[in-house]
Short mmCIF file of C-alpha atoms in Angstrom, two decimals:
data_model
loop_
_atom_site.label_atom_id
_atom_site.label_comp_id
_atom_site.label_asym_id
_atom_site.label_seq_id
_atom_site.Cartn_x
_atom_site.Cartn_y
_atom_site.Cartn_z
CA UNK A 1 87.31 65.66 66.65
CA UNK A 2 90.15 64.56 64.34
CA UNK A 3 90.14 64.40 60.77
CA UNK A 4 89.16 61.13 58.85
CA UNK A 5 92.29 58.61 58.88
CA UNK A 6 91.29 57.93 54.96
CA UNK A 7 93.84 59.35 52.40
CA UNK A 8 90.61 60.72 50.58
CA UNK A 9 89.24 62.51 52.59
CA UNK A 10 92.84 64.12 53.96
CA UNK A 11 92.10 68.20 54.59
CA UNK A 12 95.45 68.60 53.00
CA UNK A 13 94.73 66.82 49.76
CA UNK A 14 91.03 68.97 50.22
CA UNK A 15 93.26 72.05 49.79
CA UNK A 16 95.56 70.89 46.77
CA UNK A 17 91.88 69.81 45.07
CA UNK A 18 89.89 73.24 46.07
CA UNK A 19 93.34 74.90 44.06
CA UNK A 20 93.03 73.33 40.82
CA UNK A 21 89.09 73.36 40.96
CA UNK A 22 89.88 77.18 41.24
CA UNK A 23 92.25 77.30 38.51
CA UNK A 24 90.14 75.34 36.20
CA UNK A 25 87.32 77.19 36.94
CA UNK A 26 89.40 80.46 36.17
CA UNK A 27 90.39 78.70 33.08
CA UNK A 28 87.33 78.14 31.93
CA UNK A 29 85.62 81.36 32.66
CA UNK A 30 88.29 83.04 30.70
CA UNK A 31 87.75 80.96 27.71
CA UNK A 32 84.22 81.89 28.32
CA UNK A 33 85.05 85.69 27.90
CA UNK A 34 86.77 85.27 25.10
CA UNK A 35 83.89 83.46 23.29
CA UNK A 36 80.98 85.55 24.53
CA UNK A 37 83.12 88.62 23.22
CA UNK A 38 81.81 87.80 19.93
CA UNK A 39 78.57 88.40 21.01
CA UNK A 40 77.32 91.97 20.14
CA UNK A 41 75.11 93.26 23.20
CA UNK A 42 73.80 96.79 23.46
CA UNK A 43 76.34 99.20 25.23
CA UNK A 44 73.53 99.48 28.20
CA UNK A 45 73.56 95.76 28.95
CA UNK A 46 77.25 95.07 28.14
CA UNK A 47 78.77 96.36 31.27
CA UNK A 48 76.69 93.65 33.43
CA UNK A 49 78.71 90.72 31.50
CA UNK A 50 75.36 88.79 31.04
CA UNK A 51 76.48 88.16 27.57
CA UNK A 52 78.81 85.70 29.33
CA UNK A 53 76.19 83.32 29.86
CA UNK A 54 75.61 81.99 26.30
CA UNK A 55 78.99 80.55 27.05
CA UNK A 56 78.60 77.11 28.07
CA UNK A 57 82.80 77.62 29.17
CA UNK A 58 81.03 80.24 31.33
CA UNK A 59 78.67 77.75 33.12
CA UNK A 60 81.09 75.32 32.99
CA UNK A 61 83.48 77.28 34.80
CA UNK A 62 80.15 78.64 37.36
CA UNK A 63 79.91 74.71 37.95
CA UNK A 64 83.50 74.49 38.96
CA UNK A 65 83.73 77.29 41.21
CA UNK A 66 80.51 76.21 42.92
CA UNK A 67 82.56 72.73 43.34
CA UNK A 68 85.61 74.24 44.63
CA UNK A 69 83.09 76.27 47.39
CA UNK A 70 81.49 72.80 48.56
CA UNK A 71 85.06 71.84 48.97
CA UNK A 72 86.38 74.42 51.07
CA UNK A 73 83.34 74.41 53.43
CA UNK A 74 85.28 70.71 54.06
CA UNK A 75 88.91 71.74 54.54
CA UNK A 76 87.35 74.55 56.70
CA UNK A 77 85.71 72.42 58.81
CA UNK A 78 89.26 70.41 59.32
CA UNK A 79 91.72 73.08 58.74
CA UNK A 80 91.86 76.92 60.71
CA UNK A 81 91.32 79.50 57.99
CA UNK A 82 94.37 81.43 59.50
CA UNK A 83 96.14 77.53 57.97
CA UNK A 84 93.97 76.82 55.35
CA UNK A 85 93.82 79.94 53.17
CA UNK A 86 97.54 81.38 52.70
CA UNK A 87 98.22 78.01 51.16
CA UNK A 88 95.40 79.01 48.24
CA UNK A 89 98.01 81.28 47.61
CA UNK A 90 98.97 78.83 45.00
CA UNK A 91 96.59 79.42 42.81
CA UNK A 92 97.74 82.52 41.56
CA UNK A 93 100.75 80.67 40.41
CA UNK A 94 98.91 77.90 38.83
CA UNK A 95 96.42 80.24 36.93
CA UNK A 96 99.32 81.87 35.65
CA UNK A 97 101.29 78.66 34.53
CA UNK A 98 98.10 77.09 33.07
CA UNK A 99 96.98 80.00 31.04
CA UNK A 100 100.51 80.21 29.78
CA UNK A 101 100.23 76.75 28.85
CA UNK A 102 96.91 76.23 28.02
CA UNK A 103 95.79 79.69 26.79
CA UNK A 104 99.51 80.66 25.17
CA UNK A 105 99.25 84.09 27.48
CA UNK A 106 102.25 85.65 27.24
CA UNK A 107 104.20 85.29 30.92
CA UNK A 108 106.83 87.86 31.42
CA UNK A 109 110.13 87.58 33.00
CA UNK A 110 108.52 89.53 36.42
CA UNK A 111 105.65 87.62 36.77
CA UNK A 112 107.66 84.52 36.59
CA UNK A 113 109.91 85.50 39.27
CA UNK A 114 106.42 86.74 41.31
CA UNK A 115 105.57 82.99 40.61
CA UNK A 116 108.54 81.85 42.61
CA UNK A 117 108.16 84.33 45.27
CA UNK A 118 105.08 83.36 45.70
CA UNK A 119 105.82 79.19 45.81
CA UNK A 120 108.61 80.20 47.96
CA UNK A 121 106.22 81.87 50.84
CA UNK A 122 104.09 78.56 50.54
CA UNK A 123 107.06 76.38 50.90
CA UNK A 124 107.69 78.65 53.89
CA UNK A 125 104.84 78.10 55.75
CA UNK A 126 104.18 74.63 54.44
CA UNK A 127 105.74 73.51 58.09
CA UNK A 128 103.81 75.58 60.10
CA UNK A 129 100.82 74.87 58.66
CA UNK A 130 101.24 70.92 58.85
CA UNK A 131 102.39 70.90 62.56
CA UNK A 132 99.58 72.90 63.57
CA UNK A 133 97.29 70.77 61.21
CA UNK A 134 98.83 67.92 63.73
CA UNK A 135 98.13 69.82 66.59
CA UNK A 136 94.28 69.46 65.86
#
């Protein structure tokens, strides 16, 4: 069939929402590394990265990602992966602009300049993606 007519429920907007649930769950599971690195573990158990869990950024971010999963089983069932997941691609870019912003990481010159290669190439196939999206 064709997707639902309702704006909310728009595969496209499903992809823009799966991105930021990704970043923010990146976000957060970073955060959560950072706190749980505090904790002192025994060198035999610290290589698992159970320490993570006393973290609640940790489950927080576990929460997100499981979110994000729930919505991409949607846009997948809309949306051909071979559409659908070079425009996650984003997401790289976003993690790095938000934990620049958010986190103060320190974003080189490079990496910036990756950032607009890499919203170029989803400009790029922005088209394609939305006339075979009206193809369906």
């Amino acid at each position: 069939g064709h997707p639902p007519s309702e704006w909310y429920l728009n595969p496209g907007l499903h992809v823009a929402i799966n991105c930021l649930l990704m970043t923010v769950a990146e976000l957060c599971l970073q955060v959560g590394a950072r706190e749980a690195s505090h904790v002192d573990v025994p060198k035999w158990l610290a290589w698992t990265g159970l320490h993570n869990f006393v973290s609640g950024w940790t489950i927080a971010g576990i929460v997100v990602y499981i979110a994000a999963f729930v919505n991409w089983l949607y846009v997948l069932r809309w949306v051909p992966l071979s559409v659908a997941y070079p425009m996650t691609s984003v997401v790289q870019a976003l993690i790095a602009i938000a934990a620049w912003f958010f986190l103060h990481e320190h974003v080189t010159l490079l990496r910036w300049l990756g950032i607009l290669l890499i919203s170029a190439g989803i400009v790029l196939s922005a088209k394609p993606a939305a006339q075979a999206e009206e193809k369906l």
